[in-house]
Short mmCIF file of C-alpha atoms and ligand atoms in Angstrom, two decimals:
data_model
loop_
_atom_site.label_atom_id
_atom_site.label_comp_id
_atom_site.label_asym_id
_atom_site.label_seq_id
_atom_site.Cartn_x
_atom_site.Cartn_y
_atom_site.Cartn_z
CA MET A 436 -5.39 47.76 9.91
CA GLN A 437 -1.61 46.75 10.28
CA LEU A 438 -1.77 47.42 13.88
CA LEU A 439 -4.91 45.44 14.21
CA SER A 440 -3.38 42.44 12.63
CA LEU A 441 -0.19 42.78 14.84
CA VAL A 442 -2.48 42.94 18.10
CA LEU A 443 -4.35 39.98 16.85
CA ALA A 444 -0.91 38.00 16.03
CA LEU A 445 0.37 38.93 19.32
CA ALA A 446 -2.79 37.94 21.00
CA PHE A 447 -2.57 34.60 19.14
CA PHE A 448 1.07 34.14 20.14
CA LEU A 449 0.32 34.78 23.84
CA LEU A 450 -2.56 32.23 23.84
CA PHE A 451 -0.28 29.80 22.08
CA ALA A 452 2.71 30.32 24.28
CA GLN A 453 0.36 29.93 27.55
CA GLU A 454 -1.08 26.85 26.10
CA SER A 455 2.35 25.26 25.31
CA LEU A 456 3.90 26.15 28.63
CA ALA A 457 1.15 25.14 30.93
CA PHE A 458 0.30 21.37 31.39
CA ILE A 459 -3.12 20.11 30.79
CA GLU A 460 -4.91 18.61 33.67
CA CYS A 461 -7.61 15.84 32.96
CA SER A 462 -9.04 15.15 36.27
CA VAL A 463 -10.99 12.15 36.84
CA LEU A 464 -13.35 14.19 38.93
CA ASP A 465 -14.77 15.77 35.51
CA TYR A 466 -15.21 12.29 34.09
CA GLY A 467 -17.31 10.55 36.73
CA GLY A 468 -14.64 9.99 39.46
CA VAL A 469 -15.78 10.49 42.90
CA ALA A 470 -13.49 10.78 46.08
CA ASP A 471 -15.93 8.87 48.11
CA ASN A 472 -13.89 5.30 48.50
CA SER A 473 -17.08 3.65 46.80
CA THR A 474 -17.63 4.88 43.22
CA ASP A 475 -15.47 2.78 40.85
CA LEU A 476 -12.51 4.79 39.63
CA GLY A 477 -11.73 2.42 36.64
CA PRO A 478 -14.44 3.98 34.04
CA ALA A 479 -13.40 7.38 35.14
CA LEU A 480 -9.68 6.66 34.47
CA LEU A 481 -10.53 5.35 31.07
CA SER A 482 -13.02 8.25 30.15
CA ALA A 483 -10.76 10.90 31.16
CA TRP A 484 -7.92 9.34 29.07
CA LYS A 485 -10.13 8.98 25.88
CA ASN A 486 -12.00 12.20 26.08
CA CYS A 487 -9.16 14.51 27.48
CA VAL A 488 -5.79 12.99 27.52
CA ILE A 489 -5.71 11.66 24.00
CA PRO A 490 -7.01 14.70 22.21
CA LYS A 491 -4.63 16.94 23.96
CA ALA A 492 -1.44 14.87 24.32
CA THR A 493 1.77 16.29 23.18
CA SER A 494 4.93 14.55 22.63
CA THR A 495 5.85 15.39 26.27
CA ALA A 496 4.53 12.89 28.68
CA THR A 497 4.26 15.40 31.50
CA ASP A 498 2.37 18.10 29.36
CA THR A 499 -0.83 16.12 29.92
CA LEU A 500 -1.85 14.65 33.17
CA LEU A 501 -4.45 12.07 33.62
CA TYR A 502 -4.94 13.37 37.10
CA VAL A 503 -6.42 11.61 40.32
CA PRO A 504 -6.63 14.50 42.99
CA SER A 505 -6.13 13.82 46.66
CA GLY A 506 -8.91 12.01 48.42
CA ASN A 507 -9.90 8.32 48.66
CA TYR A 508 -11.07 6.23 45.62
CA LEU A 509 -12.09 2.73 45.14
CA LEU A 510 -10.77 0.97 42.12
CA LYS A 511 -13.33 -2.04 41.37
CA SER A 512 -12.56 -2.76 37.72
CA ASN A 513 -9.59 -3.49 35.57
CA VAL A 514 -8.09 -0.51 33.73
CA LEU A 515 -6.32 -1.32 30.48
CA PHE A 516 -4.72 1.58 28.74
CA ASP A 517 -4.05 -0.04 25.34
CA ASP A 518 -1.98 1.67 22.73
CA ALA A 519 -1.17 4.43 25.20
CA VAL A 520 1.36 7.12 24.63
CA ASN A 521 2.72 10.31 25.81
CA PHE A 522 0.91 11.15 29.15
CA ASN A 523 1.32 11.22 32.80
CA LEU A 524 -0.83 9.14 35.10
CA HIS A 525 -0.45 11.52 38.07
CA ILE A 526 -2.04 9.89 41.49
CA THR A 527 -2.16 12.37 44.30
CA GLY A 528 -4.93 10.62 46.08
CA ASN A 529 -5.24 7.19 47.70
CA ILE A 530 -6.58 4.44 45.58
CA TYR A 531 -7.90 1.33 47.41
CA LEU A 532 -8.93 -2.20 46.09
CA PRO A 533 -11.85 -3.77 47.45
CA PHE A 534 -12.08 -7.35 48.19
CA ASP A 535 -13.92 -9.04 45.37
CA SER A 536 -13.26 -12.47 44.45
CA SER A 537 -14.38 -12.19 41.05
CA LEU A 538 -11.41 -9.74 40.53
CA SER A 539 -8.49 -11.10 38.37
CA GLY A 540 -5.88 -9.92 35.73
CA THR A 541 -4.23 -6.78 36.52
CA MET A 542 -5.62 -3.69 37.96
CA ILE A 543 -3.86 -1.05 36.21
CA GLU A 544 -2.28 -2.06 32.81
CA PHE A 545 -0.71 -0.15 30.03
CA GLU A 546 -0.07 -2.25 26.91
CA ASN A 547 1.80 -1.47 23.71
CA CYS A 548 2.72 1.79 25.26
CA ASP A 549 5.34 4.50 24.90
CA ASN A 550 6.49 7.51 26.63
CA ILE A 551 4.15 7.20 29.99
CA VAL A 552 4.94 8.63 33.40
CA LEU A 553 3.21 6.99 36.27
CA ASN A 554 3.88 8.99 39.33
CA GLY A 555 2.44 10.02 42.75
CA PRO A 556 2.80 11.34 45.55
CA GLY A 557 -0.25 9.05 46.14
CA ALA A 558 -0.57 5.46 46.97
CA ILE A 559 -2.27 2.29 45.98
CA TYR A 560 -3.65 -0.03 48.90
CA GLY A 561 -4.20 -3.51 47.49
CA ASN A 562 -5.77 -5.18 50.50
CA GLY A 563 -4.19 -8.50 49.53
CA TYR A 564 -4.56 -9.91 52.93
CA ARG A 565 -8.32 -10.36 52.07
CA TYR A 566 -7.62 -12.45 49.40
CA ARG A 567 -5.29 -14.70 51.40
CA PRO A 568 -7.26 -15.32 54.52
CA GLY A 569 -5.08 -17.27 57.10
CA GLY A 570 -2.18 -16.80 54.59
CA ASN A 571 -3.85 -19.33 52.14
CA LEU A 572 -2.58 -18.54 48.67
CA SER A 573 -4.85 -21.21 46.90
CA LEU A 574 -8.22 -19.92 48.28
CA TYR A 575 -8.40 -17.15 45.23
CA PRO A 576 -5.61 -18.29 42.83
CA ASN A 577 -6.64 -15.70 40.22
CA ARG A 578 -6.52 -12.55 42.52
CA PRO A 579 -5.39 -9.49 40.76
CA ARG A 580 -2.02 -8.12 40.23
CA LEU A 581 -1.37 -4.41 40.61
CA ILE A 582 0.34 -2.80 37.91
CA ARG A 583 1.72 -4.03 34.58
CA PHE A 584 3.75 -2.28 31.69
CA GLN A 585 3.37 -4.85 28.73
CA ASN A 586 5.33 -4.19 25.86
CA CYS A 587 6.05 -0.66 26.89
CA ASN A 588 9.01 1.67 26.04
CA ASN A 589 10.57 4.69 27.47
CA CYS A 590 8.21 4.91 30.49
CA GLU A 591 8.97 6.05 34.13
CA ILE A 592 7.44 4.97 37.36
CA THR A 593 8.11 6.99 40.40
CA GLN A 594 7.09 8.32 43.67
CA VAL A 595 3.86 6.25 43.95
CA THR A 596 3.65 3.96 46.97
CA LEU A 597 2.12 0.66 46.70
CA TYR A 598 0.74 -1.42 49.57
CA ASP A 599 -0.04 -5.10 49.83
CA ALA A 600 -1.16 -6.26 46.38
CA PRO A 601 -3.25 -9.31 46.16
CA MET A 602 -0.71 -10.67 43.79
CA PHE A 603 2.49 -9.24 42.19
CA HIS A 604 3.11 -5.57 42.37
CA VAL A 605 4.70 -4.23 39.29
CA THR A 606 5.81 -6.04 36.06
CA VAL A 607 7.59 -4.29 33.34
CA ILE A 608 8.18 -5.59 29.93
CA GLY A 609 9.73 -3.53 27.19
CA ASN A 610 12.64 -1.39 26.68
CA ASN A 611 14.32 1.69 28.21
CA ASN A 612 11.99 1.95 31.26
CA GLU A 613 13.11 3.30 34.50
CA VAL A 614 11.47 2.90 37.89
CA HIS A 615 12.99 4.95 40.76
CA ASP A 616 12.39 6.55 44.27
CA MET A 617 9.35 4.45 45.22
CA SER A 618 8.57 1.87 47.86
CA ILE A 619 6.38 -1.41 48.19
CA HIS A 620 5.07 -2.54 51.55
CA ALA A 621 3.48 -5.93 51.50
CA THR A 622 3.05 -9.01 53.99
CA HIS A 623 5.93 -11.37 54.26
CA ILE A 624 4.20 -13.98 52.11
CA GLY A 625 4.70 -15.51 48.64
CA GLU A 626 3.29 -14.28 45.20
CA THR A 627 3.75 -10.71 46.32
CA ASP A 628 6.78 -9.78 43.83
CA GLY A 629 8.01 -6.20 43.99
CA PHE A 630 9.59 -5.57 40.53
CA ASP A 631 9.56 -8.12 37.85
CA MET A 632 11.69 -6.70 34.79
CA SER A 633 12.29 -7.71 31.32
CA GLY A 634 13.48 -6.37 28.07
CA ASN A 635 16.46 -4.33 27.22
CA ASN A 636 18.18 -1.42 28.98
CA ASN A 637 15.73 -1.17 31.82
CA TYR A 638 16.88 0.74 35.00
CA VAL A 639 15.79 0.37 38.48
CA HIS A 640 17.15 2.68 41.24
CA ASP A 641 16.44 4.06 44.83
CA VAL A 642 13.42 1.61 45.56
CA SER A 643 12.79 -0.30 48.66
CA VAL A 644 10.74 -3.34 48.90
CA GLU A 645 9.14 -5.27 51.87
CA ASN A 646 7.36 -8.36 51.00
CA GLY A 647 7.62 -12.18 50.99
CA ASP A 648 8.89 -12.79 47.28
CA GLU A 649 11.07 -11.41 44.62
CA CYS A 650 12.52 -7.88 45.36
CA VAL A 651 13.90 -6.49 42.18
CA THR A 652 14.18 -9.51 39.74
CA VAL A 653 15.27 -9.88 35.93
CA LYS A 654 13.05 -12.24 33.94
CA THR A 655 13.94 -13.53 30.23
CA PRO A 656 14.58 -12.03 27.75
CA THR A 657 16.75 -9.15 28.94
CA ASN A 658 19.60 -7.58 27.39
CA GLY A 659 20.99 -4.67 29.52
CA PHE A 660 19.61 -4.20 32.97
CA VAL A 661 20.98 -1.84 35.83
CA ALA A 662 19.71 -1.93 39.54
CA GLU A 663 21.17 0.55 41.97
CA ARG A 664 20.49 1.39 45.44
CA ILE A 665 18.04 -1.19 46.42
CA THR A 666 16.62 -2.08 49.76
CA CYS A 667 14.93 -5.39 50.25
CA LYS A 668 13.31 -6.67 53.61
CA TRP A 669 11.92 -10.18 54.13
CA THR A 670 12.14 -10.66 50.27
CA ALA A 671 13.14 -13.78 48.41
CA GLY A 672 16.04 -11.75 46.82
CA CYS A 673 17.14 -9.87 43.66
CA ASN A 674 17.08 -12.70 41.24
CA ILE A 675 17.32 -13.86 37.75
CA GLY A 676 14.45 -16.07 36.78
CA SER A 677 12.81 -18.30 37.26
CA PHE A 678 12.41 -18.87 33.44
CA GLY A 679 9.57 -21.30 33.88
CA ASP A 680 9.34 -24.98 33.26
CA ASP A 681 10.23 -26.02 29.63
CA ASN A 682 11.48 -22.59 28.58
CA THR A 683 14.00 -23.47 25.78
CA ALA A 684 14.74 -19.94 25.05
CA VAL A 685 16.38 -18.28 27.94
CA ASP A 686 18.20 -15.09 26.99
CA VAL A 687 19.52 -12.96 30.05
CA GLN A 688 22.64 -10.60 29.31
CA ASN A 689 24.67 -7.75 30.60
CA VAL A 690 22.89 -7.41 33.81
CA TYR A 691 24.39 -5.13 36.62
CA TYR A 692 23.27 -4.89 40.43
CA SER A 693 25.13 -2.40 42.77
CA ASP A 694 24.49 -1.15 46.34
CA VAL A 695 21.86 -3.54 47.59
CA THR A 696 20.92 -3.91 51.10
CA LEU A 697 18.98 -7.04 52.14
CA SER A 698 17.51 -8.16 55.44
CA ASN A 699 15.65 -11.24 56.51
CA SER A 700 15.50 -12.50 53.20
CA ASP A 701 15.20 -16.16 51.72
CA ALA A 702 17.94 -15.43 49.14
CA GLY A 703 20.29 -12.59 48.27
CA VAL A 704 20.91 -13.42 44.67
CA MET A 705 19.76 -16.41 42.91
CA ILE A 706 19.82 -17.50 39.43
CA LYS A 707 16.92 -19.85 39.35
CA SER A 708 16.15 -22.50 36.76
CA TYR A 709 14.61 -25.58 35.67
CA PRO A 710 16.78 -28.38 34.65
CA ASP A 711 14.89 -28.48 31.09
CA ASN A 712 15.76 -24.72 30.28
CA VAL A 713 17.77 -24.03 27.25
CA GLY A 714 19.41 -20.93 26.48
CA THR A 715 22.27 -18.53 27.84
CA VAL A 716 22.59 -16.36 30.91
CA LYS A 717 25.91 -14.30 30.73
CA ASN A 718 27.79 -11.23 31.64
CA ILE A 719 26.10 -10.66 35.07
CA THR A 720 27.69 -8.51 37.66
CA TYR A 721 26.68 -8.13 41.47
CA THR A 722 28.70 -5.61 43.49
CA GLY A 723 28.24 -4.00 46.85
CA PHE A 724 25.78 -6.22 48.88
CA THR A 725 24.92 -5.61 52.52
CA LEU A 726 23.17 -8.58 53.98
CA THR A 727 21.61 -9.19 57.42
CA THR A 728 20.33 -12.72 58.24
CA VAL A 729 19.98 -13.61 54.57
CA ALA A 730 19.82 -17.66 53.54
CA TYR A 731 21.34 -18.35 50.35
CA PRO A 732 23.10 -15.18 49.94
CA ILE A 733 24.65 -16.43 46.72
CA ASP A 734 22.95 -19.17 44.89
CA ILE A 735 23.13 -20.43 41.23
CA ASP A 736 20.64 -23.31 41.14
CA ALA A 737 19.73 -25.15 38.06
CA PHE A 738 17.53 -27.29 39.88
CA TRP A 739 15.54 -24.62 41.56
CA MET A 740 12.37 -26.40 40.56
CA GLY A 741 11.73 -29.38 38.04
CA ASN A 742 12.91 -33.01 38.15
CA GLY A 743 16.68 -33.79 38.80
CA GLU A 744 17.79 -34.83 35.29
CA ASP A 745 21.30 -33.54 34.88
CA THR A 746 21.20 -33.04 31.22
CA GLY A 747 20.51 -29.32 31.26
CA LYS A 748 21.43 -27.09 28.36
CA LEU A 749 21.14 -23.67 29.91
CA SER A 750 24.56 -21.97 29.76
CA ILE A 751 25.38 -19.76 32.80
CA THR A 752 28.78 -17.97 32.21
CA ASP A 753 30.75 -14.81 33.27
CA VAL A 754 28.91 -13.97 36.53
CA SER A 755 30.88 -11.99 39.11
CA PHE A 756 30.00 -11.20 42.67
CA SER A 757 32.10 -8.77 44.58
CA GLY A 758 31.78 -6.91 48.02
CA PHE A 759 29.30 -9.05 49.57
CA THR A 760 29.31 -8.45 53.57
CA GLY A 761 27.23 -9.31 56.50
CA THR A 762 25.47 -12.26 57.87
CA GLY A 763 23.92 -15.50 56.51
CA THR A 764 22.08 -18.20 58.39
CA SER A 765 23.62 -21.27 60.07
CA THR A 766 22.02 -24.01 58.26
CA ARG A 767 22.59 -22.53 54.58
CA PRO A 768 25.83 -21.99 52.64
CA ALA A 769 26.91 -18.40 51.86
CA VAL A 770 27.55 -19.60 48.32
CA LYS A 771 25.95 -22.45 46.63
CA LEU A 772 26.64 -23.13 43.05
CA HIS A 773 24.64 -26.08 41.94
CA CYS A 774 24.89 -26.48 38.01
CA ASN A 775 24.27 -29.30 35.38
CA SER A 776 26.92 -31.79 34.65
CA ALA A 777 26.06 -31.46 30.97
CA THR A 778 26.49 -27.74 30.92
CA PRO A 779 28.60 -26.55 33.89
CA CYS A 780 28.66 -23.01 34.99
CA LYS A 781 31.75 -21.17 33.74
CA ASP A 782 33.69 -18.14 34.82
CA ILE A 783 32.03 -17.58 38.02
CA LYS A 784 34.27 -14.97 39.70
CA PHE A 785 34.20 -13.83 43.46
CA SER A 786 36.00 -11.25 45.41
CA GLY A 787 35.57 -9.59 48.54
CA ILE A 788 33.03 -11.97 49.97
CA SER A 789 32.69 -11.88 53.73
CA ILE A 790 29.56 -13.31 54.89
CA THR A 791 29.47 -14.74 58.46
CA GLY A 792 27.41 -17.24 60.35
CA THR A 793 26.88 -19.76 57.51
CA ALA A 794 27.30 -23.35 56.60
CA ALA A 795 30.15 -24.53 54.21
CA ASN A 796 30.11 -23.26 50.54
CA THR A 797 29.21 -25.93 48.07
CA TYR A 798 30.14 -26.00 44.21
CA THR A 799 28.70 -28.58 41.92
CA ASN A 800 29.64 -28.41 38.25
CA ALA A 801 30.99 -24.94 38.38
CA CYS A 802 34.51 -23.31 37.95
CA GLY A 803 35.82 -20.03 38.51
CA SER A 804 37.88 -17.92 40.84
CA GLY A 805 38.33 -16.14 44.00
CA LEU A 806 37.17 -18.71 46.62
CA SER A 807 38.91 -21.61 48.12
CA GLY A 808 37.73 -24.99 46.83
CA LEU A 809 36.14 -23.72 43.58
CA SER A 810 38.21 -25.02 40.92
CA SER A 811 39.54 -22.88 37.98
CA CYS A 812 38.16 -23.13 34.60
C1 NAG B 521 -11.69 2.50 51.52
O1 NAG B 521 -12.33 1.41 51.04
C2 NAG B 521 -11.50 0.34 51.21
C3 NAG B 521 -12.08 -0.90 50.76
O2 NAG B 521 -13.10 -1.44 51.28
C4 NAG B 521 -10.93 0.15 52.69
O3 NAG B 521 -10.26 -0.93 52.99
C5 NAG B 521 -10.32 1.43 53.20
O4 NAG B 521 -10.09 1.33 54.48
C6 NAG B 521 -11.18 2.68 52.90
N1 NAG B 521 -10.36 3.91 53.14
C7 NAG B 521 -10.83 4.92 53.88
C8 NAG B 521 -9.74 6.02 54.11
O5 NAG B 521 -11.73 4.51 54.41
C1 NAG B 522 -6.44 -23.30 51.33
O1 NAG B 522 -7.70 -23.16 50.38
C2 NAG B 522 -7.73 -24.38 49.60
C3 NAG B 522 -8.69 -24.10 48.50
O2 NAG B 522 -10.09 -23.73 49.16
C4 NAG B 522 -8.06 -25.78 50.66
O3 NAG B 522 -8.13 -26.85 49.86
C5 NAG B 522 -6.94 -25.89 51.56
O4 NAG B 522 -7.32 -26.96 52.26
C6 NAG B 522 -6.55 -24.58 52.31
N1 NAG B 522 -5.37 -24.57 52.88
C7 NAG B 522 -5.47 -24.30 54.32
C8 NAG B 522 -4.07 -24.71 55.00
O5 NAG B 522 -6.44 -23.90 54.82
C1 NAG B 523 28.83 -6.68 30.35
O1 NAG B 523 27.74 -6.02 30.94
C2 NAG B 523 27.97 -4.70 31.37
C3 NAG B 523 26.64 -4.05 32.06
O2 NAG B 523 26.64 -4.67 33.30
C4 NAG B 523 28.24 -3.74 30.14
O3 NAG B 523 28.58 -2.54 30.38
C5 NAG B 523 29.37 -4.45 29.39
O4 NAG B 523 29.35 -3.84 28.03
C6 NAG B 523 29.10 -5.98 29.12
N1 NAG B 523 30.21 -6.64 28.57
C7 NAG B 523 30.19 -7.23 27.32
C8 NAG B 523 31.38 -7.74 26.92
O5 NAG B 523 29.10 -7.31 26.62
#
């Protein structure tokens, strides 16, 4: 009798131990997904999430995989993981978007989420060029964005490769999120943002972006952001902003970019605002930039868009640029500071700026140190 209960206890222990050590795979193939590049993957993703992932999830995201095995899949509908927690969307296959003029919004969105891993080694192909025939961005203005983490904390995005989204590629809004070791490849055209980040203590590293718009960019509000080892090709740069017309609550602080390589870009780093913006941008550090043919390598522009009224109340202070080397373009200055007379930029610090082949620097309503002609504060 005692032996029997011991054996039973042991059997239970082994079963439990095995269960807790092995991860659980919720494959879309068991929930209506077909790797035929024609069946819509959207309902299968949601069904596998609801019926398999949610009941089995533990507090470790990688214990429970929402699994897209290798093969080709068509994603024809928007997928929203609302109030999603504690799982790993693991994409091994290739996901394609169709051309469908009625598609809008975001194709894969996590909302109010926590502790999610989105990883590869698979890829998502946006077929964005079909939504911009002849490069016309206004033909399908509601064309879909690719991936969005909206109000999400403690998430990780890695290893998945993204191609040519109809609109922006990755938007992350929330705290303590990490994006790393992945790449984006898109056409050299606008409205193809790579990574748009906002929130507190987000971290982007070891990524590369080829597109025609934002590379790794900070939006408001942000308090604490680090970007390291970033490569940007044909982009509009690693920027802060824009903050949108009439945004009177701009708050971006404690931002750090290091080890960034940019080529054939419209900008290197730009703080881009409207003259009617109100708020604070402070304690921003850019260090270790290597540039090849970059227009506006360093640019703070209070008049990026909007009317020219010089009464702006956006305070931009304590911004430092160090170790910028490489080439600009002959018609643009290496450094352009264009701030408001009502609220000048203060404590703009430069060191080790060596950008060749540019027009002369211009400083308007800005003070700081480290460049000749820039008045001290
Ligand atoms: C899958 O379908 C998409 C959309 O029609 C198409 O662009 C893509 O080339 C297809 N992929 C394969 C491997 O056939
Ligand atoms: C782009 O598409 C819009 C909307 O159909 C049209 O009004 C405009 O003329 C097009 N532009 C070009 C350059 O073809
Ligand atoms: C400025 O930002 C950096 C991150 O780039 C942070 O480590 C530092 O503490 C901040 N300084 C202040 C005074 O907040």
